[in-house]
Short mmCIF file of C-alpha atoms and ligand atoms in Angstrom, two decimals:
data_model
loop_
_atom_site.label_atom_id
_atom_site.label_comp_id
_atom_site.label_asym_id
_atom_site.label_seq_id
_atom_site.Cartn_x
_atom_site.Cartn_y
_atom_site.Cartn_z
CA MET A 1 89.54 113.40 122.70
CA LEU A 2 90.67 110.16 121.45
CA SER A 3 92.63 107.53 123.80
CA THR A 4 94.50 104.64 123.55
CA SER A 5 94.07 101.42 125.73
CA ALA A 6 96.51 98.44 125.82
CA ASP A 7 93.84 96.40 127.13
CA LEU A 8 91.94 96.38 123.71
CA ALA A 9 95.26 95.29 121.84
CA CYS A 10 96.81 91.77 121.76
CA GLN A 11 99.50 90.00 119.87
CA ARG A 12 97.91 87.40 117.85
CA CYS A 13 99.31 84.27 115.39
CA ILE A 14 98.79 85.18 111.98
CA ASN A 15 98.28 81.30 111.05
CA PRO A 16 94.30 81.00 111.21
CA VAL A 17 94.65 77.31 112.08
CA CYS A 18 96.38 78.51 115.26
CA GLY A 19 95.36 82.03 115.82
CA SER A 20 96.61 82.17 119.64
CA THR A 21 96.61 85.38 121.44
CA PHE A 22 99.06 86.98 123.83
CA ALA A 23 99.18 89.98 125.98
CA VAL A 24 100.85 93.12 124.42
CA ASP A 25 103.18 93.35 127.39
CA GLN A 26 104.90 90.14 126.38
CA THR A 27 108.15 90.01 124.31
CA LEU A 28 107.57 87.58 121.61
CA THR A 29 108.75 87.60 117.96
CA ALA A 30 107.03 84.45 116.93
CA CYS A 31 103.97 82.48 118.30
CA PRO A 32 105.15 80.20 121.20
CA ASP A 33 102.49 77.74 120.12
CA CYS A 34 103.01 77.03 116.41
CA GLY A 35 106.17 79.45 115.57
CA SER A 36 104.39 81.64 112.79
CA LEU A 37 104.69 85.46 112.83
CA LEU A 38 102.30 87.60 115.18
CA ASP A 39 100.59 90.47 114.35
CA ILE A 40 99.23 93.20 116.75
CA ALA A 41 95.15 92.92 116.58
CA TYR A 42 92.73 95.32 118.32
CA GLU A 43 89.29 95.17 119.23
CA TRP A 44 88.10 97.86 117.25
CA ASP A 45 84.56 98.00 118.45
CA ARG A 46 85.63 98.89 121.87
CA LEU A 47 88.04 101.51 120.50
CA PRO A 48 87.27 105.13 119.76
CA VAL A 49 88.21 105.17 116.01
CA PRO A 50 87.39 108.46 114.24
CA ASP A 51 84.56 108.60 111.67
CA SER A 52 86.76 109.96 108.87
CA LEU A 53 90.35 110.09 108.21
CA SER A 54 90.12 113.85 108.16
CA PHE A 55 90.08 114.05 111.81
CA PHE A 56 93.70 113.41 111.76
CA GLU A 57 94.29 117.17 110.04
CA SER A 58 92.93 118.44 113.63
CA ARG A 59 96.29 117.22 114.78
CA TRP A 60 98.35 119.52 112.58
CA SER A 61 97.34 122.55 114.84
CA ASN A 62 98.73 121.09 118.01
CA ARG A 63 102.53 120.55 116.96
CA ARG A 64 104.02 121.41 120.32
CA ASN A 65 102.45 118.09 121.49
CA PRO A 66 105.27 115.67 120.48
CA LEU A 67 102.54 112.83 119.60
CA ASP A 68 100.67 115.16 117.20
CA TYR A 69 103.98 116.41 115.41
CA SER A 70 105.00 112.60 114.96
CA GLY A 71 103.88 111.46 111.51
CA VAL A 72 103.40 108.01 112.97
CA TRP A 73 101.81 109.19 116.29
CA ARG A 74 99.56 111.61 115.13
CA PHE A 75 97.89 108.52 113.84
CA ARG A 76 97.86 106.71 117.03
CA ASP A 77 94.10 105.73 117.02
CA LEU A 78 95.15 103.56 114.11
CA LEU A 79 98.01 101.70 116.29
CA PRO A 80 96.26 102.22 119.78
CA PHE A 81 98.68 99.36 121.43
CA ALA A 82 100.58 101.86 123.99
CA PRO A 83 99.46 104.29 126.56
CA GLU A 84 100.27 107.79 125.51
CA SER A 85 102.66 108.15 128.28
CA GLN A 86 104.81 105.20 127.01
CA ILE A 87 104.97 106.56 123.57
CA VAL A 88 108.71 107.22 122.30
CA THR A 89 108.88 109.67 119.58
CA ILE A 90 111.78 111.78 117.95
CA GLY A 91 110.00 113.44 115.74
CA GLU A 92 109.70 110.80 112.76
CA GLY A 93 107.60 110.69 109.85
CA GLN A 94 107.96 114.37 108.43
CA THR A 95 107.82 113.04 104.98
CA ILE A 96 106.63 114.10 101.86
CA LEU A 97 104.74 112.78 98.80
CA GLN A 98 106.18 114.72 96.03
CA PRO A 99 104.59 114.64 92.42
CA SER A 100 107.52 114.47 89.98
CA THR A 101 106.97 114.80 86.18
CA THR A 102 110.76 113.79 85.20
CA VAL A 103 110.40 110.53 86.79
CA GLY A 104 107.02 109.97 85.73
CA ASN A 105 108.17 110.64 82.34
CA TYR A 106 110.59 107.92 82.78
CA VAL A 107 108.48 105.82 83.88
CA GLY A 108 106.19 106.32 81.30
CA LEU A 109 102.92 107.85 83.18
CA ASN A 110 100.95 110.87 82.41
CA ALA A 111 102.07 114.28 83.93
CA GLY A 112 100.64 114.10 87.35
CA SER A 113 100.50 110.59 87.73
CA LEU A 114 103.59 109.51 89.64
CA PHE A 115 104.31 110.65 93.28
CA LEU A 116 107.51 109.66 95.37
CA GLN A 117 107.09 109.27 99.00
CA TYR A 118 110.32 110.30 100.53
CA GLU A 119 110.87 108.11 103.56
CA GLY A 120 114.63 109.19 103.52
CA LEU A 121 113.53 112.29 105.05
CA ASN A 122 113.37 110.67 108.35
CA PRO A 123 115.83 111.52 111.42
CA SER A 124 117.82 108.27 110.69
CA GLY A 125 117.29 108.75 106.89
CA SER A 126 115.14 105.80 106.08
CA PHE A 127 111.45 104.68 106.62
CA LYS A 128 112.72 102.17 109.34
CA ASP A 129 112.20 105.10 111.94
CA ASN A 130 108.33 104.61 111.46
CA GLY A 131 108.92 101.13 112.83
CA MET A 132 111.34 101.75 115.52
CA THR A 133 109.49 104.58 117.27
CA ALA A 134 106.77 101.80 117.57
CA ALA A 135 109.43 99.21 118.58
CA SER A 136 110.92 101.33 121.25
CA THR A 137 107.81 102.23 122.50
CA HIS A 138 107.03 98.56 123.48
CA ALA A 139 110.40 97.90 124.58
CA ARG A 140 109.78 100.96 127.27
CA MET A 141 106.43 99.46 127.81
CA VAL A 142 108.17 95.91 128.67
CA GLY A 143 111.08 97.54 130.48
CA ALA A 144 113.86 96.49 127.84
CA LYS A 145 117.42 97.08 129.06
CA ILE A 146 119.00 96.05 125.87
CA ALA A 147 117.78 96.09 122.38
CA ALA A 148 119.21 94.63 119.08
CA CYS A 149 119.09 93.93 115.46
CA ALA A 150 120.58 92.48 112.54
CA SER A 151 120.62 94.88 109.58
CA THR A 152 121.80 95.49 106.18
CA GLY A 153 122.37 99.03 107.62
CA ASN A 154 119.06 101.13 107.97
CA THR A 155 117.54 99.30 110.89
CA SER A 156 120.84 99.70 112.81
CA ALA A 157 120.97 103.05 112.17
CA SER A 158 117.31 103.57 113.26
CA LEU A 159 117.69 101.67 116.30
CA ALA A 160 120.84 103.24 117.25
CA ILE A 161 119.44 106.93 116.75
CA TYR A 162 116.47 105.82 119.43
CA ALA A 163 118.86 104.56 121.75
CA SER A 164 121.01 107.35 121.50
CA THR A 165 118.63 110.12 121.77
CA THR A 166 116.24 108.75 124.17
CA GLY A 167 118.88 106.84 126.67
CA LEU A 168 116.15 104.39 127.12
CA PHE A 169 118.29 101.08 126.55
CA ARG A 170 121.54 100.30 125.20
CA VAL A 171 121.90 98.75 121.53
CA VAL A 172 123.75 96.06 120.07
CA VAL A 173 123.65 95.75 116.09
CA PHE A 174 124.63 92.89 113.94
CA VAL A 175 125.62 93.73 110.57
CA GLY A 176 126.96 91.43 108.06
CA SER A 177 130.29 91.56 106.21
CA GLY A 178 129.09 92.01 102.84
CA LYS A 179 128.14 95.14 101.38
CA ILE A 180 126.97 97.38 104.11
CA ALA A 181 126.93 101.11 102.78
CA TYR A 182 129.22 103.18 104.63
CA GLY A 183 126.76 105.95 105.34
CA LYS A 184 124.71 103.45 107.41
CA LEU A 185 127.57 101.94 109.19
CA SER A 186 128.90 105.23 110.23
CA GLN A 187 125.49 106.05 111.68
CA ALA A 188 125.57 102.86 114.09
CA LEU A 189 129.13 103.76 115.11
CA ASP A 190 128.65 107.45 115.74
CA TYR A 191 125.38 106.77 117.49
CA ASN A 192 127.33 104.75 119.99
CA ALA A 193 125.92 101.36 119.23
CA LEU A 194 127.99 98.19 120.13
CA THR A 195 128.46 97.28 116.37
CA LEU A 196 129.12 93.52 115.81
CA GLN A 197 130.29 92.49 112.19
CA VAL A 198 129.36 88.93 111.97
CA LEU A 199 131.59 87.20 109.15
CA GLY A 200 128.79 86.13 107.22
CA ASP A 201 125.67 87.92 105.49
CA PHE A 202 122.65 89.67 106.61
CA ASP A 203 120.92 86.30 106.74
CA ASP A 204 123.52 84.85 109.05
CA ALA A 205 123.58 87.94 111.27
CA LEU A 206 119.76 87.77 111.48
CA ALA A 207 119.68 84.05 112.51
CA ARG A 208 122.47 84.80 115.38
CA VAL A 209 120.86 87.95 116.45
CA GLN A 210 117.52 85.88 117.05
CA GLU A 211 119.48 83.38 118.92
CA VAL A 212 121.03 85.71 121.09
CA ALA A 213 117.70 87.65 122.02
CA GLY A 214 115.85 84.51 122.92
CA ASP A 215 119.13 83.34 124.86
CA ARG A 216 119.49 86.64 126.97
CA GLY A 217 116.31 88.29 126.93
CA ILE A 218 117.51 90.80 124.74
CA TYR A 219 114.61 92.83 122.86
CA LEU A 220 114.62 92.33 119.21
CA CYS A 221 114.08 95.20 116.61
CA ASN A 222 114.00 93.62 113.48
CA SER A 223 110.83 93.37 111.40
CA VAL A 224 109.87 89.89 112.99
CA ASN A 225 108.95 92.16 115.89
CA PRO A 226 105.04 93.08 115.32
CA PHE A 227 105.01 96.27 117.05
CA ARG A 228 107.49 97.66 114.34
CA LEU A 229 105.25 97.22 111.65
CA GLU A 230 102.29 99.07 113.41
CA GLY A 231 104.46 101.92 113.02
CA GLN A 232 105.40 101.35 109.28
CA LYS A 233 101.83 101.28 108.75
CA SER A 234 101.84 105.10 109.13
CA ILE A 235 103.76 105.56 105.73
CA MET A 236 100.41 104.28 104.11
CA PHE A 237 98.47 106.98 106.28
CA ARG A 238 100.78 109.69 105.32
CA VAL A 239 100.49 108.86 101.45
CA LEU A 240 96.58 109.04 101.83
CA GLU A 241 96.84 112.26 103.64
CA SER A 242 99.20 113.89 100.91
CA LEU A 243 96.43 112.71 98.40
CA ASN A 244 93.74 114.34 100.20
CA TRP A 245 92.74 110.93 101.47
CA GLU A 246 92.01 109.54 98.14
CA VAL A 247 93.34 106.09 97.64
CA PRO A 248 95.83 106.01 94.72
CA ASP A 249 96.07 102.98 92.04
CA TRP A 250 99.36 101.65 92.87
CA ILE A 251 101.77 101.68 95.79
CA VAL A 252 105.11 100.39 94.14
CA VAL A 253 107.76 99.43 97.18
CA PRO A 254 110.84 97.75 97.19
CA GLY A 255 110.99 94.17 98.81
CA GLY A 256 113.74 93.00 101.18
CA ASN A 257 112.74 91.41 104.57
CA LEU A 258 109.04 92.31 103.39
CA GLY A 259 108.26 94.24 106.48
CA ASN A 260 107.08 97.35 104.66
CA SER A 261 104.85 95.32 102.43
CA SER A 262 103.12 93.46 105.08
CA ALA A 263 102.68 96.68 106.84
CA PHE A 264 101.08 98.28 104.03
CA GLY A 265 98.65 95.30 103.38
CA LYS A 266 97.71 95.41 106.90
CA ALA A 267 97.13 99.18 106.89
CA PHE A 268 94.76 99.24 104.06
CA THR A 269 92.91 95.81 105.25
CA GLU A 270 92.21 97.80 108.37
CA LEU A 271 91.08 100.90 106.92
CA ARG A 272 88.89 99.34 104.78
CA ASP A 273 87.55 97.11 107.47
CA LEU A 274 86.95 100.16 109.66
CA GLY A 275 85.04 101.96 107.00
CA LEU A 276 87.77 104.85 106.45
CA ILE A 277 88.54 103.88 102.84
CA ASP A 278 86.22 102.15 100.39
CA ARG A 279 88.83 100.47 98.28
CA ILE A 280 92.42 99.02 98.71
CA PRO A 281 95.16 100.13 96.19
CA ARG A 282 97.13 97.73 94.37
CA LEU A 283 100.64 96.77 95.57
CA ALA A 284 103.71 96.09 93.45
CA VAL A 285 106.63 94.53 95.54
CA ILE A 286 109.88 94.81 93.48
CA ASN A 287 112.87 92.44 94.16
CA ALA A 288 116.44 93.04 92.89
CA GLU A 289 117.13 90.32 90.55
CA GLY A 290 119.93 89.08 92.51
CA ALA A 291 117.70 88.78 95.75
CA ASN A 292 114.70 87.65 94.42
CA THR A 293 113.21 85.10 96.53
CA LEU A 294 109.54 86.45 96.41
CA TYR A 295 109.67 86.73 93.07
CA GLN A 296 110.66 83.34 92.56
CA LEU A 297 108.16 82.07 94.72
CA TYR A 298 105.19 84.45 94.26
CA GLU A 299 105.38 84.86 90.38
CA GLU A 300 107.42 81.89 89.18
CA ARG A 301 106.18 79.15 91.58
CA GLY A 302 102.80 80.44 92.49
CA VAL A 303 103.06 80.31 95.86
CA ARG A 304 99.90 82.18 97.46
CA TRP A 305 98.36 83.06 101.05
CA ASN A 306 95.90 80.72 100.32
CA GLY A 307 93.57 81.48 103.59
CA GLY A 308 96.52 81.28 105.81
CA SER A 309 97.90 77.86 104.57
CA PRO A 310 100.47 78.83 101.76
CA ASP A 311 102.27 75.56 100.26
CA ASP A 312 105.18 75.03 102.67
CA ALA A 313 106.43 72.02 100.51
CA ILE A 314 107.13 74.49 97.88
CA ILE A 315 108.85 77.25 99.98
CA ASP A 316 111.04 74.58 101.95
CA GLN A 317 112.07 73.00 98.55
CA PHE A 318 113.29 76.52 97.37
CA PHE A 319 115.32 77.24 100.67
CA ALA A 320 116.68 73.88 100.29
CA ASP A 321 117.79 74.10 97.01
CA MET A 322 119.31 77.75 97.56
CA ASP A 323 121.47 76.20 100.11
CA ALA A 324 122.34 72.98 98.10
CA GLU A 325 123.46 75.21 95.01
CA GLN A 326 124.88 77.76 97.59
CA ARG A 327 123.23 80.41 95.87
CA ARG A 328 123.42 83.80 97.72
CA ALA A 329 121.70 87.23 97.37
CA ASN A 330 123.93 89.58 95.37
CA THR A 331 122.85 93.13 94.67
CA LEU A 332 123.93 96.59 94.50
CA ALA A 333 120.98 97.49 96.26
CA SER A 334 122.67 96.24 99.41
CA ALA A 335 119.79 97.11 101.53
CA ILE A 336 117.53 94.54 100.21
CA GLU A 337 120.39 91.70 99.77
CA ILE A 338 118.39 89.24 101.50
CA ASN A 339 117.86 85.50 100.84
CA ARG A 340 115.26 84.49 103.47
CA PRO A 341 112.54 87.45 103.75
CA VAL A 342 111.36 87.02 107.40
CA ASN A 343 108.06 88.60 106.71
CA LEU A 344 107.34 86.21 103.60
CA LYS A 345 103.84 84.96 104.92
CA LYS A 346 102.56 88.46 105.95
CA CYS A 347 103.81 89.58 102.64
CA LEU A 348 101.70 86.70 100.86
CA ARG A 349 98.68 88.06 102.98
CA ALA A 350 99.41 91.62 101.96
CA LEU A 351 99.68 90.68 98.30
CA GLU A 352 96.19 88.83 98.45
CA ALA A 353 94.71 92.00 100.13
CA CYS A 354 95.98 94.21 97.59
CA ASP A 355 95.82 92.13 94.40
CA GLY A 356 99.57 92.43 94.38
CA ILE A 357 101.97 91.53 91.88
CA VAL A 358 105.92 91.05 92.23
CA ARG A 359 108.46 91.92 89.64
CA GLN A 360 112.44 91.84 89.60
CA VAL A 361 114.62 94.73 88.28
CA SER A 362 118.46 94.29 87.56
CA ASP A 363 121.07 96.30 89.03
CA GLN A 364 121.38 98.35 86.15
CA GLU A 365 117.74 99.25 85.75
CA ILE A 366 117.96 100.12 89.56
CA LEU A 367 120.95 102.48 89.17
CA ASP A 368 119.39 104.20 85.98
CA ALA A 369 116.15 104.86 88.14
CA LYS A 370 118.12 106.02 90.96
CA ALA A 371 119.66 108.54 88.53
CA GLN A 372 116.70 109.87 87.58
CA VAL A 373 115.19 110.19 91.01
CA GLY A 374 118.11 112.23 91.73
CA ALA A 375 118.00 114.33 88.73
CA GLY A 376 114.11 115.04 89.13
CA GLY A 377 113.93 114.88 92.80
CA PHE A 378 115.72 114.38 96.29
CA GLY A 379 117.65 111.62 95.25
CA CYS A 380 117.40 107.89 97.06
CA GLU A 381 119.66 105.09 97.83
CA PRO A 382 119.95 101.95 95.56
CA ALA A 383 117.36 99.79 97.00
CA SER A 384 114.79 102.53 97.06
CA ALA A 385 114.89 103.01 93.17
CA ALA A 386 114.01 99.45 92.86
CA SER A 387 110.27 100.85 93.11
CA VAL A 388 110.66 103.28 90.35
CA ALA A 389 112.78 100.67 88.31
CA GLY A 390 109.74 98.20 88.96
CA ALA A 391 106.92 100.97 88.10
CA ARG A 392 108.55 101.54 84.72
CA LEU A 393 108.61 97.60 84.12
CA LEU A 394 105.25 97.51 84.94
CA ARG A 395 104.09 100.26 82.56
CA ARG A 396 106.10 98.76 79.86
CA GLU A 397 104.43 95.42 80.38
CA GLY A 398 100.89 97.35 80.31
CA VAL A 399 100.14 96.25 83.84
CA ILE A 400 100.22 99.97 84.83
CA ALA A 401 98.25 102.06 82.84
CA PRO A 402 99.67 105.62 81.82
CA SER A 403 96.79 107.68 83.84
CA ASP A 404 97.07 105.45 86.76
CA ARG A 405 98.07 107.15 89.93
CA VAL A 406 101.16 105.43 91.26
CA VAL A 407 102.98 106.11 94.50
CA CYS A 408 106.60 104.88 94.71
CA ILE A 409 108.20 104.54 98.09
CA LEU A 410 111.68 105.87 98.13
CA THR A 411 112.88 104.10 101.51
CA GLY A 412 116.35 105.53 102.07
CA HIS A 413 118.27 108.81 101.66
CA GLN A 414 120.54 109.48 98.92
CA LEU A 415 123.49 109.99 101.33
CA LYS A 416 123.24 106.60 102.74
CA ASP A 417 125.29 104.77 99.74
CA PRO A 418 127.24 107.88 98.29
CA ASP A 419 129.64 105.10 96.92
CA ALA A 420 127.34 103.80 94.20
CA THR A 421 126.27 107.32 93.19
CA VAL A 422 129.72 108.43 92.75
CA ALA A 423 130.51 105.05 90.91
CA TYR A 424 127.85 105.87 88.49
CA HIS A 425 128.29 109.45 87.87
CA SER A 426 132.24 109.98 87.99
CA GLY A 427 133.14 108.48 84.65
CA ASP A 428 136.22 106.94 86.29
CA LYS A 429 136.21 103.71 84.46
CA ALA A 430 138.52 101.91 87.18
CA LEU A 431 135.85 102.78 89.77
CA PHE A 432 133.01 101.89 87.62
CA ASP A 433 134.49 98.43 86.91
CA LYS A 434 135.24 97.80 90.48
CA LYS A 435 132.14 98.90 91.94
CA LEU A 436 129.14 98.35 89.19
CA ALA A 437 130.38 96.13 86.78
CA ALA A 438 130.55 92.78 88.48
CA ASN A 439 126.98 93.25 89.05
CA GLY A 440 126.13 93.34 85.42
CA VAL A 441 125.79 97.14 85.24
CA LYS A 442 127.33 98.02 81.74
CA ASN A 443 126.83 101.62 81.56
CA ALA A 444 125.59 104.96 83.09
CA PRO A 445 123.32 106.38 80.33
CA PHE A 446 122.25 109.12 82.93
CA GLY A 447 125.71 109.58 84.23
CA ASN A 448 126.44 113.41 85.04
CA GLN A 449 130.25 113.59 85.04
CA PRO A 450 132.36 116.39 86.75
CA VAL A 451 133.85 118.45 84.42
CA VAL A 452 138.01 118.98 85.18
CA VAL A 453 139.15 122.37 84.31
CA GLU A 454 142.18 124.04 84.59
CA ASN A 455 142.57 126.98 87.40
CA ASP A 456 141.84 129.58 84.88
CA LEU A 457 139.13 132.14 84.32
CA GLN A 458 139.01 131.81 80.52
CA LYS A 459 139.25 127.73 80.74
CA ILE A 460 136.28 127.82 83.32
CA ILE A 461 134.33 130.12 81.10
CA GLU A 462 135.01 128.08 77.96
CA ALA A 463 133.90 124.94 79.95
CA LEU A 464 130.63 126.85 80.93
CA GLU A 465 130.01 127.58 77.56
CA ALA A 466 130.79 124.04 76.20
CA ASN A 467 128.58 122.34 78.40
N1 F0G B 1 114.69 99.87 101.31
C1 F0G B 1 115.82 100.00 102.15
C2 F0G B 1 116.51 101.23 102.05
C3 F0G B 1 115.99 99.29 103.10
O1 F0G B 1 117.01 99.60 104.19
C4 F0G B 1 115.27 98.00 103.19
C5 F0G B 1 115.57 96.97 104.40
C6 F0G B 1 114.16 97.60 102.54
C7 F0G B 1 114.08 98.87 101.27
C8 F0G B 1 113.60 96.63 102.54
O2 F0G B 1 112.28 96.83 103.32
O3 F0G B 1 112.72 94.63 104.48
O4 F0G B 1 110.41 96.22 104.57
O5 F0G B 1 111.18 94.61 102.70
N2 F0G B 1 116.26 97.40 105.28
C9 F0G B 1 116.54 96.29 106.43
C10 F0G B 1 117.98 96.93 107.37
C11 F0G B 1 116.73 94.93 105.91
O6 F0G B 1 118.37 95.87 107.78
O7 F0G B 1 117.88 97.84 107.22
P1 F0G B 1 111.76 95.38 103.90
#
């Protein structure tokens, strides 16, 4: 039986020039010595790591053990920072990888080449639960009484559900006053989180919660929390598991605060270094055009990880110009409406490890792709569909080949943001203009309008025959 050992894990500064390490029972969201992000690092040589990924299949038969049932913790040997007795789980990670011919056609791939990873099937309806189970576990390890996050909606829903179901801590969520989708806001309220609606955007809310957390000893659950990203690695473990442990050619993921892309890069690097996979898939991170910091820095200005020394002058100048010109992120994909992605540097590292690329897609492309995901699968929220729109763009550019095996991560459930869906499909021009046109959406080529029909059997039959 494999075990975990908190003594063989530490928090380590990602800046190789610094590289300071700290015990896992400390509560940190940045390196106290140099301010860089922190990773969780392991002494793998002294930890019992399985010889082969198929080892994890043995846990399928033991689903009465909540740790084996969890789609995060059944891989606990690959994120061994917590004693088993401290692990907090609410059954997250029962997500599926679904091949989709319809969406594959739309993207321009051969039949059987496109896979959709439905992270919206998590307890709070988004991928965040993968991370929050790990952050909650760490919060429990350090005895946190209050946890907080800033959020465009999903992080707050996720944190709130972990608090409401486990009763381990109180929660304060900071949301901006911009475009938080009602489905997400309703979750935080319903799960009884203290909800502070900051008069500003997500970046403002994040800056404030970081100050408050530092000041008041509140446990911070945004993705600057390195334990959260350990949990998010499991999304890639499940993708591999669904593909019978074969590595796909591409992972395509929407980019917001860049936690997922960072976690995916770490997952694959570790698996390769442990000899559990023999190659790393390519990573494509997709920004919304209206929130394209990563695209601007990586593709337009050529900023790279560069052995841990990205060109800070270019990055600082970019943000100084953003402030001077008062440019603020603006996209219907509200989940990724972010100006200053906190995990930028970790994401640059992931892009290097995964021979990655970054693209941007318009809100029109996002909503059209979302309609395809709805028509050909379980549906998703707008931000998630950026992955499918991005894969389509990369196919058109010839970067992705028709025979490549491509996995698009659908980060959040369709019901998170029904407003965008209804505005796209309803055919109500006033609603379309109000909700979508201002963001450059011109039409709804895949709109599926409800058919209004008189309350009369004959008319209903005529409507059925006409459609
Ligand atoms: N997709 C969805 C549905 C999200 O909620 C988010 C982030 C992302 C993609 C971007 O992921 O930050 O790892 O690059 N939502 C955060 C929130 C910011 O507050 O819920 P990332």
